[in-house]
C-alpha atoms as one frame of an Amber mdcrd trajectory, in Angstrom:
protein
 169.358  -8.165 -50.889 168.239  -8.912 -54.438 167.180 -12.503 -55.208 167.141
 -13.688 -58.806 164.276 -16.040 -59.659 162.415 -17.166 -62.728 158.708 -16.383
 -63.027 158.077 -20.043 -62.187 160.262 -19.735 -59.083 158.366 -16.631 -57.954
 155.052 -18.501 -58.330 156.434 -21.352 -56.205 157.403 -18.847 -53.506 153.939
 -17.288 -53.583 152.316 -20.739 -53.290 154.611 -21.604 -50.388 153.625 -18.353
 -48.656 149.913 -19.129 -49.108 150.421 -22.587 -47.548 152.360 -21.137 -44.616
 149.658 -18.535 -43.973 146.986 -21.284 -44.066 149.041 -23.253 -41.549 148.704
 -20.368 -39.060 145.074 -21.342 -38.403 145.988 -24.980 -37.772 148.727 -23.963
 -35.335 146.389 -21.545 -33.524 143.911 -24.425 -33.117 146.694 -26.655 -31.732
 147.647 -23.953 -29.204 144.030 -23.567 -28.071 143.624 -27.336 -27.693 146.843
 -27.536 -25.694 145.665 -24.708 -23.404 142.535 -26.724 -22.646 144.744 -29.457
 -21.152 145.631 -27.315 -18.134 149.052 -26.565 -16.601 151.022 -24.927 -19.396
 154.399 -25.137 -17.649 154.512 -28.924 -18.056 152.412 -29.237 -21.207 154.514
 -30.737 -24.029 151.712 -30.235 -26.583 151.580 -26.523 -25.789 155.368 -26.148
 -26.043 155.423 -28.057 -29.323 152.613 -25.908 -30.742 154.459 -22.715 -29.758
 157.625 -24.050 -31.400 155.653 -24.807 -34.576 154.193 -21.306 -34.508 157.621
 -19.742 -34.101 159.109 -21.786 -36.945 156.154 -21.061 -39.242 156.260 -17.305
 -38.566 160.004 -17.263 -39.225 159.502 -19.097 -42.513 156.701 -16.673 -43.496
 159.029 -13.722 -42.864 161.790 -15.389 -44.897 159.544 -16.140 -47.889 157.996
 -12.643 -47.775 161.507 -11.186 -47.870 162.435 -13.356 -50.871 159.275 -12.279
 -52.728 159.776  -8.606 -51.835 163.347  -8.639 -53.149 162.757 -10.904 -56.154
 164.207  -9.879 -59.485 162.615 -11.833 -62.298 165.054 -13.480 -64.675 163.852
 -12.788 -68.173 164.907 -15.286 -70.791 166.239 -13.402 -73.746 167.732 -14.932
 -76.812 171.321 -13.887 -76.653 174.747 -14.877 -77.769 176.176 -14.457 -74.284
 175.632 -16.731 -71.291 173.469 -14.748 -68.876 171.219 -15.440 -65.932 168.279
 -17.477 -67.244 170.203 -18.943 -70.181 170.158 -22.654 -70.908 173.461 -23.848
 -72.276 174.643 -27.095 -73.757 178.278 -27.848 -73.033 180.680 -30.646 -73.820
 183.244 -31.790 -71.301 185.231 -34.864 -70.311 182.011 -36.668 -69.324 180.096
 -35.883 -72.511 177.418 -33.338 -73.309 175.465 -31.686 -70.484 172.745 -29.069
 -70.322 172.721 -26.377 -67.645 170.318 -23.543 -66.898 171.802 -20.600 -65.020
 169.390 -19.594 -62.230 169.452 -17.623 -58.990 170.633 -19.389 -55.837 167.055
 -19.952 -54.572 166.224 -22.157 -57.575 169.487 -24.037 -57.831 169.129 -27.811
 -58.304 172.473 -29.065 -59.630 171.215 -32.654 -60.006 168.596 -31.329 -62.443
 171.061 -29.122 -64.332 169.881 -25.889 -62.678 173.070 -24.194 -61.467 173.313
 -21.000 -59.460 174.857 -17.888 -60.931 176.833 -17.773 -57.658 178.277 -21.298
 -58.000 181.776 -21.834 -59.401 180.333 -23.266 -62.644 177.701 -20.557 -62.958
 180.268 -17.814 -62.439 182.633 -19.435 -64.927 180.016 -19.657 -67.705 178.569
 -16.147 -67.328 179.657 -13.750 -70.056 180.974 -16.440 -72.399 179.797 -17.198
 -75.939 179.052 -20.199 -78.125 182.247 -22.152 -78.934 184.131 -20.635 -75.962
 186.129 -23.010 -73.802 185.514 -22.514 -70.098 187.465 -23.933 -67.170 185.516
 -24.685 -64.010 187.204 -25.353 -60.689 185.457 -28.299 -59.004 186.263 -30.277
 -55.852 187.813 -32.931 -58.148 189.963 -30.362 -59.958 189.626 -28.286 -63.105
 187.068 -29.342 -65.705 187.081 -27.891 -69.203 183.824 -27.350 -71.088 183.134
 -26.120 -74.603 179.885 -24.178 -74.966 177.912 -25.788 -77.805 174.753 -23.692
 -77.667 173.010 -20.922 -75.717 169.250 -20.535 -75.585
């Protein structure tokens, strides 16, 4: 499955993967220390270390998959709202700025909305001065696109 990310988002994923791989050594050390304590069937430290190892390996596999299937969003100056575009819109609550990103980088509180979200889907393909209706949990919100960059 293709994952859309910015170059910055891909670098974050690569850094996360490096940290997870480093953590393998720490977990291996914890497992060895727990083994030294004796009876493994009743050893909470050993069980906890194995759980940590399992979680870490699962996370490594997940991040590797995201990196392997990453499609870099290239910012192009365009007149159409596309993935990677930053738009300024005016709605009932004033002017807002949104950047359309892939779902992995979505941070709505910071104005980074997913191309898969209702707002992201609504804006895609529109042009400057278009009026766009977005279905939200509080009802329909109308925005006018002021700029695209």
